[in-house]
CSV table of C-alpha atoms in Angstrom, one decimal:
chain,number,residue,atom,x,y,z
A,1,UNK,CA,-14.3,-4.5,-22.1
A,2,UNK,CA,-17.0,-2.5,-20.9
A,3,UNK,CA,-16.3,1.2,-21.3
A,4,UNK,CA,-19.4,2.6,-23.7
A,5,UNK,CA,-22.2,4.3,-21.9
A,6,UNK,CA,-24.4,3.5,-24.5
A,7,UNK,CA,-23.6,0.3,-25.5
A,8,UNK,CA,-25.1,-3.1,-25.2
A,9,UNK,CA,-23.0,-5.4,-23.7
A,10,UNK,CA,-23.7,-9.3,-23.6
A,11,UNK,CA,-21.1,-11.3,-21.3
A,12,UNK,CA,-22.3,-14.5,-20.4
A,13,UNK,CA,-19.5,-17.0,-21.6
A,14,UNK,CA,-16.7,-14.2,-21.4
A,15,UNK,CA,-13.7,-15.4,-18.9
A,16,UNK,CA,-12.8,-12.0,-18.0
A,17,UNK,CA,-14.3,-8.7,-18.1
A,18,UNK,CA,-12.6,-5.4,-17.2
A,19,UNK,CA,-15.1,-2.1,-16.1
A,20,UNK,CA,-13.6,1.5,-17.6
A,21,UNK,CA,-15.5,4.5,-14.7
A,22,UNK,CA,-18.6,2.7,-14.9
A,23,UNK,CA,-18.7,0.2,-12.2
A,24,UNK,CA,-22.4,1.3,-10.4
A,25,UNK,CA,-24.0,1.0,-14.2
A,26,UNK,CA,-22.6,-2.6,-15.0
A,27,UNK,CA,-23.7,-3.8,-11.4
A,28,UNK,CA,-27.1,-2.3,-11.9
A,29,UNK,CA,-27.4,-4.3,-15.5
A,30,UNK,CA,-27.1,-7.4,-12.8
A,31,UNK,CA,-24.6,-9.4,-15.3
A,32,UNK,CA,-25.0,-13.1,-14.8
A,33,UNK,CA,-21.7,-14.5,-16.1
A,34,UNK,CA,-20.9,-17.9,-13.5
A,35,UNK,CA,-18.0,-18.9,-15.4
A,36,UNK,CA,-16.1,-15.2,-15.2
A,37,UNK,CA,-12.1,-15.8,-14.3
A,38,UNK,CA,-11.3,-11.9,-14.0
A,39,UNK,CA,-12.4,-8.8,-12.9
A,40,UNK,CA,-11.1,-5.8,-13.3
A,41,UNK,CA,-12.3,-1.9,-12.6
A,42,UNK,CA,-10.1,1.2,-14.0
A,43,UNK,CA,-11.0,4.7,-13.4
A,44,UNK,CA,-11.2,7.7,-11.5
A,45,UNK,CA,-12.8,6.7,-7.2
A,46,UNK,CA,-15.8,5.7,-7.3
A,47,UNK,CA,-18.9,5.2,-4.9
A,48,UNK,CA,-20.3,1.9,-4.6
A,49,UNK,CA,-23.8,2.1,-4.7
A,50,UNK,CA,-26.5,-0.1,-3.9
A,51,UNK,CA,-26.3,-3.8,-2.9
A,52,UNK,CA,-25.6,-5.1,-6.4
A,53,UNK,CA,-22.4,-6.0,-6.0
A,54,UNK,CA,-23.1,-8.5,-3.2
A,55,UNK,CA,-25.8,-10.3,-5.8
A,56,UNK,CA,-24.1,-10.3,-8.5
A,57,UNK,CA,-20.6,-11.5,-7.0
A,58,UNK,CA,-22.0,-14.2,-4.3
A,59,UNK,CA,-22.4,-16.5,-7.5
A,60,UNK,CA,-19.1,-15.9,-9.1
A,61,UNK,CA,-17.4,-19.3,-7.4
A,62,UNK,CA,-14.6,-19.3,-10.0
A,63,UNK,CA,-13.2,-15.7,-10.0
A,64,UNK,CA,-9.8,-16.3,-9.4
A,65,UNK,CA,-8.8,-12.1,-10.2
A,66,UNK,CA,-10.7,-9.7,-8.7
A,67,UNK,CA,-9.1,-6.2,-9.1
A,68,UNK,CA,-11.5,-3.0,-7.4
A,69,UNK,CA,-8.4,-0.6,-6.9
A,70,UNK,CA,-10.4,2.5,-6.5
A,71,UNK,CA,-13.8,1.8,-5.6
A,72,UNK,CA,-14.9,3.3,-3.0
A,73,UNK,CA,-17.4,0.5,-0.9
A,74,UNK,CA,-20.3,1.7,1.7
A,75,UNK,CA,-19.7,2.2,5.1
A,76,UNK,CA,-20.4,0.4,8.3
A,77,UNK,CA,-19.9,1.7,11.8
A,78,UNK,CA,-18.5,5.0,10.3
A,79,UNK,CA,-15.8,2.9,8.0
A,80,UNK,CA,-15.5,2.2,4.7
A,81,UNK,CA,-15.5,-2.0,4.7
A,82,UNK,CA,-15.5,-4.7,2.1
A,83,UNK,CA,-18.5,-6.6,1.4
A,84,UNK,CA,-18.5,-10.0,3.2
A,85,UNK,CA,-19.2,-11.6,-0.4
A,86,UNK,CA,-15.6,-11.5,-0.7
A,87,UNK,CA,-14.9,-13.6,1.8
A,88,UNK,CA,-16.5,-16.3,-0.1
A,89,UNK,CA,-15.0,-16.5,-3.2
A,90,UNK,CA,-12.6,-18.7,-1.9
A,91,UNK,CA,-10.5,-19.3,-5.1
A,92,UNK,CA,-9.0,-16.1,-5.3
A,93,UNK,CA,-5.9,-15.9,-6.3
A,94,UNK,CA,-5.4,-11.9,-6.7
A,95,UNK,CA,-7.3,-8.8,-4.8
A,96,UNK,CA,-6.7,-5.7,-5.2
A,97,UNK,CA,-8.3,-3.3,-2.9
A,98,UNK,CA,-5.8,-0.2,-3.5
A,99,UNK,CA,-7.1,3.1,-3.2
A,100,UNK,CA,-9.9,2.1,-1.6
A,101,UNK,CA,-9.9,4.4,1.6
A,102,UNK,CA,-9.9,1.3,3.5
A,103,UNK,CA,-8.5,1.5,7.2
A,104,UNK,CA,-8.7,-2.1,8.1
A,105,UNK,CA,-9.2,-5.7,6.6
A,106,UNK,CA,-11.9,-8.0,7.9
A,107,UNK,CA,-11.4,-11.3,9.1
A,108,UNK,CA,-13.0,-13.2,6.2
A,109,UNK,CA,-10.0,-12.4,4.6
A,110,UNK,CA,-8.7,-15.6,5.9
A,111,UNK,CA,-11.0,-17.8,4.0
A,112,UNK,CA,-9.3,-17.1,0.9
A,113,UNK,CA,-6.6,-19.8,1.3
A,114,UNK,CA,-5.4,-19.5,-2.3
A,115,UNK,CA,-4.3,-16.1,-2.3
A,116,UNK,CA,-1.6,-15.1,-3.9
A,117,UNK,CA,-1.5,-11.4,-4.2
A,118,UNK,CA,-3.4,-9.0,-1.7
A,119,UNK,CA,-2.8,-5.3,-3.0
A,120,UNK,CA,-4.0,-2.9,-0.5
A,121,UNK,CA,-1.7,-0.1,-1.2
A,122,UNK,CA,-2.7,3.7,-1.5
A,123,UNK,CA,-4.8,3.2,1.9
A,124,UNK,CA,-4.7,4.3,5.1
A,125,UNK,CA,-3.1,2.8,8.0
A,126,UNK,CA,-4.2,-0.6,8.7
A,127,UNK,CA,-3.5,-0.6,13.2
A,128,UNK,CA,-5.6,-3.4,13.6
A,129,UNK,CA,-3.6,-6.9,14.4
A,130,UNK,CA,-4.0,-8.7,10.6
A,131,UNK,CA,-4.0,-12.7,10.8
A,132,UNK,CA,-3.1,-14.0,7.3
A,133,UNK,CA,-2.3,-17.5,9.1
A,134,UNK,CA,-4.1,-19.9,6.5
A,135,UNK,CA,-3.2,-17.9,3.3
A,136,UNK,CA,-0.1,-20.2,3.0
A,137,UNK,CA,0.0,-19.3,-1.0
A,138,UNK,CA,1.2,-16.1,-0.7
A,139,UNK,CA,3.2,-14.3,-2.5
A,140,UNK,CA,2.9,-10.4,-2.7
A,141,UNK,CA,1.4,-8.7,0.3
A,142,UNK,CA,1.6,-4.6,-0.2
A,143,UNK,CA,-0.3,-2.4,2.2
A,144,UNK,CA,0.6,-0.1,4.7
A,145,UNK,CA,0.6,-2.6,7.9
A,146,UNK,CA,1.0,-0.7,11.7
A,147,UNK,CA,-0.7,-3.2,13.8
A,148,UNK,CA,0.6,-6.8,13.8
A,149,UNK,CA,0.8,-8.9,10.8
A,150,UNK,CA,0.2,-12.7,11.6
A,151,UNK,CA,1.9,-14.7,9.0
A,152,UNK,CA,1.8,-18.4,8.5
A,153,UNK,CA,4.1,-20.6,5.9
A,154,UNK,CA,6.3,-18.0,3.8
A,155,UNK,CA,8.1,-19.9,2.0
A,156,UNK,CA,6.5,-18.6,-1.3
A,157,UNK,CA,6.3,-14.6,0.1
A,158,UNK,CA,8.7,-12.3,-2.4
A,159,UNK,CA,7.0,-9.2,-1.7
A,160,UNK,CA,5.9,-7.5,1.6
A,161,UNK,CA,5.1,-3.6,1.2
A,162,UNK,CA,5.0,-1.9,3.7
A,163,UNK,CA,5.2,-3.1,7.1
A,164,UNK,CA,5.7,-1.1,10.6
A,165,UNK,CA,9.2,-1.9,12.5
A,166,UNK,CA,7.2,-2.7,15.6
A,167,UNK,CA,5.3,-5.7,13.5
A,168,UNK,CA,8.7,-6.5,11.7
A,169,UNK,CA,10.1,-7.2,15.7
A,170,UNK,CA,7.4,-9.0,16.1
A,171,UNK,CA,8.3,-12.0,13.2
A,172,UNK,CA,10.6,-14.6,12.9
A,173,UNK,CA,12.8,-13.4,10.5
A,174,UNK,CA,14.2,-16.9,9.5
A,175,UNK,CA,11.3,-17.9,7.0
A,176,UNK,CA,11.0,-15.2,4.5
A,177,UNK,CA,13.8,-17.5,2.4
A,178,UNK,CA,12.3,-16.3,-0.7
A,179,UNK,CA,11.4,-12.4,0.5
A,180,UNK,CA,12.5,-10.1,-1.9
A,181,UNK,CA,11.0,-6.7,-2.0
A,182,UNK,CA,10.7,-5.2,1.6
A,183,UNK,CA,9.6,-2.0,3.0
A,184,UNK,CA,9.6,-1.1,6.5
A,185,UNK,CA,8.7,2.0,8.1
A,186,UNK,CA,8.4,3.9,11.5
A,187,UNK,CA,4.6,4.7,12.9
A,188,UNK,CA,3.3,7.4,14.9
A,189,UNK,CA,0.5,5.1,15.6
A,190,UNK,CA,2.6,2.6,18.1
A,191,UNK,CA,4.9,3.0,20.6
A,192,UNK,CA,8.3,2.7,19.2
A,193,UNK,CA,10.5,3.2,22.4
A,194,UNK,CA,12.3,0.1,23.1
A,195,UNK,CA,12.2,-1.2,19.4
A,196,UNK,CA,15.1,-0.3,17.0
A,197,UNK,CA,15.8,-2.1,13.6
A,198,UNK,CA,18.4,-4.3,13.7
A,199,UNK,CA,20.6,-4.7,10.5
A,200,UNK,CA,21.2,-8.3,11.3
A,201,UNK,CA,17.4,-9.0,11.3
A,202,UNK,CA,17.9,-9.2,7.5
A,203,UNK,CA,21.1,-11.7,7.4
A,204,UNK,CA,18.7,-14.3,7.0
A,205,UNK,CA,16.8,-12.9,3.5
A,206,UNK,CA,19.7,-14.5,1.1
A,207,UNK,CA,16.9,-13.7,-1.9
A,208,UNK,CA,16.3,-10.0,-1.2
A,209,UNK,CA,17.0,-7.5,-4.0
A,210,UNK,CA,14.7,-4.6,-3.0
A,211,UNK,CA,15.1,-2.7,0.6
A,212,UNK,CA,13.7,0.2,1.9
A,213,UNK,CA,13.8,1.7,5.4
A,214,UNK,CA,11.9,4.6,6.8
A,215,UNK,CA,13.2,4.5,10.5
A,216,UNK,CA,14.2,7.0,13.0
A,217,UNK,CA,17.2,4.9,13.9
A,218,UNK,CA,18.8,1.2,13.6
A,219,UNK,CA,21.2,-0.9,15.3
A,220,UNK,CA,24.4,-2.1,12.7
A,221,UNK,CA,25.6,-5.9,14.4
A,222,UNK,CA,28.6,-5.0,11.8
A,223,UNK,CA,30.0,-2.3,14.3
A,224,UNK,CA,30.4,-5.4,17.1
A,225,UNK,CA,30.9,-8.8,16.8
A,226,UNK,CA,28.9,-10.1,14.0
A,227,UNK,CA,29.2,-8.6,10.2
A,228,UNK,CA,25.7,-8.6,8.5
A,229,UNK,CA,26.2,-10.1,5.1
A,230,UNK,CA,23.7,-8.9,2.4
A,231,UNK,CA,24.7,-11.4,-0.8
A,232,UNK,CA,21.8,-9.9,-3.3
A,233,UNK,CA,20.5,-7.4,-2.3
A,234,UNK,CA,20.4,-5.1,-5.4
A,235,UNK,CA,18.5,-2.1,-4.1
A,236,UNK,CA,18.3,-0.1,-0.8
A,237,UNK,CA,16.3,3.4,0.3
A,238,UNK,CA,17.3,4.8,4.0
A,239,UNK,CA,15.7,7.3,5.5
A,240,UNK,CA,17.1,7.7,9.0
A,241,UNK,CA,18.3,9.9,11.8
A,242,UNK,CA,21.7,9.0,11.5
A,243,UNK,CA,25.0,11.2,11.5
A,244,UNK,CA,27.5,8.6,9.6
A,245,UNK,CA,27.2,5.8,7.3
A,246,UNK,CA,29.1,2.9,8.1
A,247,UNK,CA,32.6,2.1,6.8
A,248,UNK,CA,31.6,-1.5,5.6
A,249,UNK,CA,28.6,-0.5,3.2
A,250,UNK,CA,30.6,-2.7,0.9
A,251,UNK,CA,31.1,-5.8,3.5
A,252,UNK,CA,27.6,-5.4,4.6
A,253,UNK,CA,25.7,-4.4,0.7
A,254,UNK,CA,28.5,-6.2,-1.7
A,255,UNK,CA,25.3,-6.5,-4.1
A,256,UNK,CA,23.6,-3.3,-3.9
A,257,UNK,CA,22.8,-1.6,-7.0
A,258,UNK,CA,20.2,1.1,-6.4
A,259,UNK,CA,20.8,3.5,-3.1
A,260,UNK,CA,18.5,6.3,-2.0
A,261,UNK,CA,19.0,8.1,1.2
A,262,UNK,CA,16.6,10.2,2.3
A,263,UNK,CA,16.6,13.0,5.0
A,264,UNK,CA,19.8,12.0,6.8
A,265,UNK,CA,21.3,14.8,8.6
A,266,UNK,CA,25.1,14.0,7.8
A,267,UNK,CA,28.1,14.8,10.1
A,268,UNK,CA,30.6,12.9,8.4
A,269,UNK,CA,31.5,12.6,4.2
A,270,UNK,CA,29.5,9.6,3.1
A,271,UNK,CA,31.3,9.4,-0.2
A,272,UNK,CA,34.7,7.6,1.3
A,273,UNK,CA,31.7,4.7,2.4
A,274,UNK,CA,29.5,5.0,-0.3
A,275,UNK,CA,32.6,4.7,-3.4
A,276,UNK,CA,33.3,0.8,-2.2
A,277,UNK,CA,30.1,0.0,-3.4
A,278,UNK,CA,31.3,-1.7,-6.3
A,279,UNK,CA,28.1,-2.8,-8.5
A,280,UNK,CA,26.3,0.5,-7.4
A,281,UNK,CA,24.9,2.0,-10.7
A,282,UNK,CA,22.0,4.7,-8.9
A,283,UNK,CA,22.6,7.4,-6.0
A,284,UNK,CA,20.6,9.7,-4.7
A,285,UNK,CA,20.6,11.7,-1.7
A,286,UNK,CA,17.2,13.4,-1.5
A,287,UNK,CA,16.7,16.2,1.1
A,288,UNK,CA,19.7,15.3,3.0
A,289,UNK,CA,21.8,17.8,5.3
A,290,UNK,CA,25.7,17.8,5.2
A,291,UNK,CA,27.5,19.8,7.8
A,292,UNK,CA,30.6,19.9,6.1
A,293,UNK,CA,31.7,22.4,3.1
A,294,UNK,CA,33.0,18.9,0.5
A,295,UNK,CA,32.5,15.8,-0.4
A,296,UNK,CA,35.0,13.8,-2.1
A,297,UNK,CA,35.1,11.1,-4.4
A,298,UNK,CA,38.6,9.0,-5.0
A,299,UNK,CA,39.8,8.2,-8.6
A,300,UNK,CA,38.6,4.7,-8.0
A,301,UNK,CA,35.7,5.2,-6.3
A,302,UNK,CA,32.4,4.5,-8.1
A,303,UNK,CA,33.4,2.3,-11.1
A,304,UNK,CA,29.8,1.3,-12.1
A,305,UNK,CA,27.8,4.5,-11.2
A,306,UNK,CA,25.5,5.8,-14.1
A,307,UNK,CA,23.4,8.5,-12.3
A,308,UNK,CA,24.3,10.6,-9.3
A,309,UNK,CA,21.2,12.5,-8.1
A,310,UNK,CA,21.6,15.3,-5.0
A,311,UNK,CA,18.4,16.5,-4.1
């Protein structure tokens, strides 16, 4: 652990090494540690300075966790941009890149074909079509995705954070057998006319627990011909411009646990929809509007909820 200013560190057989504020000092002490598993940096954002990094981290050929949430890296062409020495640490298993005013990913990101985890949350939007093709290992993908998102094998993808519904249209829904933590959301940055969520996109995702939607609208196949079956989903967050839940929440969610609406503009009681919901334990209705003067809850309604939350 290398967090004393004054200190005299001496890491050359250490397997993994984590950095407390001091990132630019440790690069410029040009550590030479070739059998290093893990790196990690905590602390406040910081600027990258110098070419150190690219020295020191060209040689490390057996990093397989590389965590830099929060530095800040030069930029190039009026971007902030991650060194191409990353790129060649192709046994990479985990980067995170979070919080690290990043607005796109290069395309060496596609030599690491062992990644498991890419963490680029806390950054801006990424437009730019992403090709993660060859990264057939992975597992967690968390960023805030606009453009397209080229995906290849997903049979081992559980988590996929946050992704625009224009680039969810785009997929074939039918391989993410093992998704489950998803986030989709509505972007100013594409044209969104002509694409509406469908429910029934998700009939396929038999592993999902986790669910959140930040869309101006959906379509519900439950409403025609075909009922959208959700058998474990444990957790959903809507934010829509919607005017009525629908009367099957419990046909459509029968495993939903964890419910958050957010800034629905209600014309209709939810409560006779939302009370079927019989392993729901967490409500919450955060900045919603309700034109009507009551809600009400029957006798029976709600037997597992612990925490109601209006907002």
């Amino acid at each position: 652990v290398y967090d004393d200013p004054v200190a005299q560190y001496s890491s050359a057989t250490c397997r993994r090494e984590v950095v407390h504020h001091q990132i630019n000092r440790y690069l410029s002490e040009k550590h030479r540690n070739k059998r290093m598993r893990s790196f990690l940096f905590f602390g406040e954002s910081e600027d990258l300075v110098g070419r150190d990094f690219e020295t020191i981290y060209l040689k490390l050929k057996l990093l397989r966790v590389l965590d830099l949430g929060g530095v800040r890296f030069p930029c190039e062409e009026g971007k902030k941009s991650l060194p191409e020495v990353i790129g060649d640490l192709i046994q990479l298993r985990y980067l995170g890149i979070a919080d690290t005013f990043l607005s796109n990913l290069p395309s060496f990101i596609s030599n690491l074909r062992f990644l498991q985890t890419l963490d680029a949350s806390g950054n801006e939007s990424i437009r730019q079509t992403i090709d993660l093709r060859n990264l057939t290992s992975l597992r967690h993908v968390i960023g805030k995705f606009v453009g397209e998102l080229l995906l290849g094998d997903t049979v081992n993808l559980q988590t996929l954070r946050s992704i625009s519904s224009y680039s969810w249209s785009k997929l074939n829904h039918e391989v993410f057998i093992n998704l489950r933590d998803l986030e989709i959301f509505d972007s100013m940055w594409v044209d969104q006319r002509g694409v509406s969520l469908d429910l029934a996109s998700f009939s396929k995702l038999k592993n999902l627990r986790a669910l959140t939607l930040k869309v101006s609208t959906f379509k519900l196949s439950s409403e025609s011909e075909e009922t959208v079956r959700f058998q474990t989903l444990v957790e959903l967050t809507l934010r829509c411009d919607i005017r009525r839940l629908p009367k099957d929440m419990d046909v459509i969610f029968p495993s939903l646990e964890s419910l958050t609406l957010v800034r629905l503009c209600l014309e209709e009681d939810p409560m006779p929809a939302l009370e079927k919901l019989q392993r729901l334990e967490d409500l919450s209705l955060t900045n919603c509007s309700y034109s009507e003067t009551k809600m009400s809850i029957s006798a029976q309604g709600f037997s597992r909820l612990n925490k109601l939350e209006l907002f």
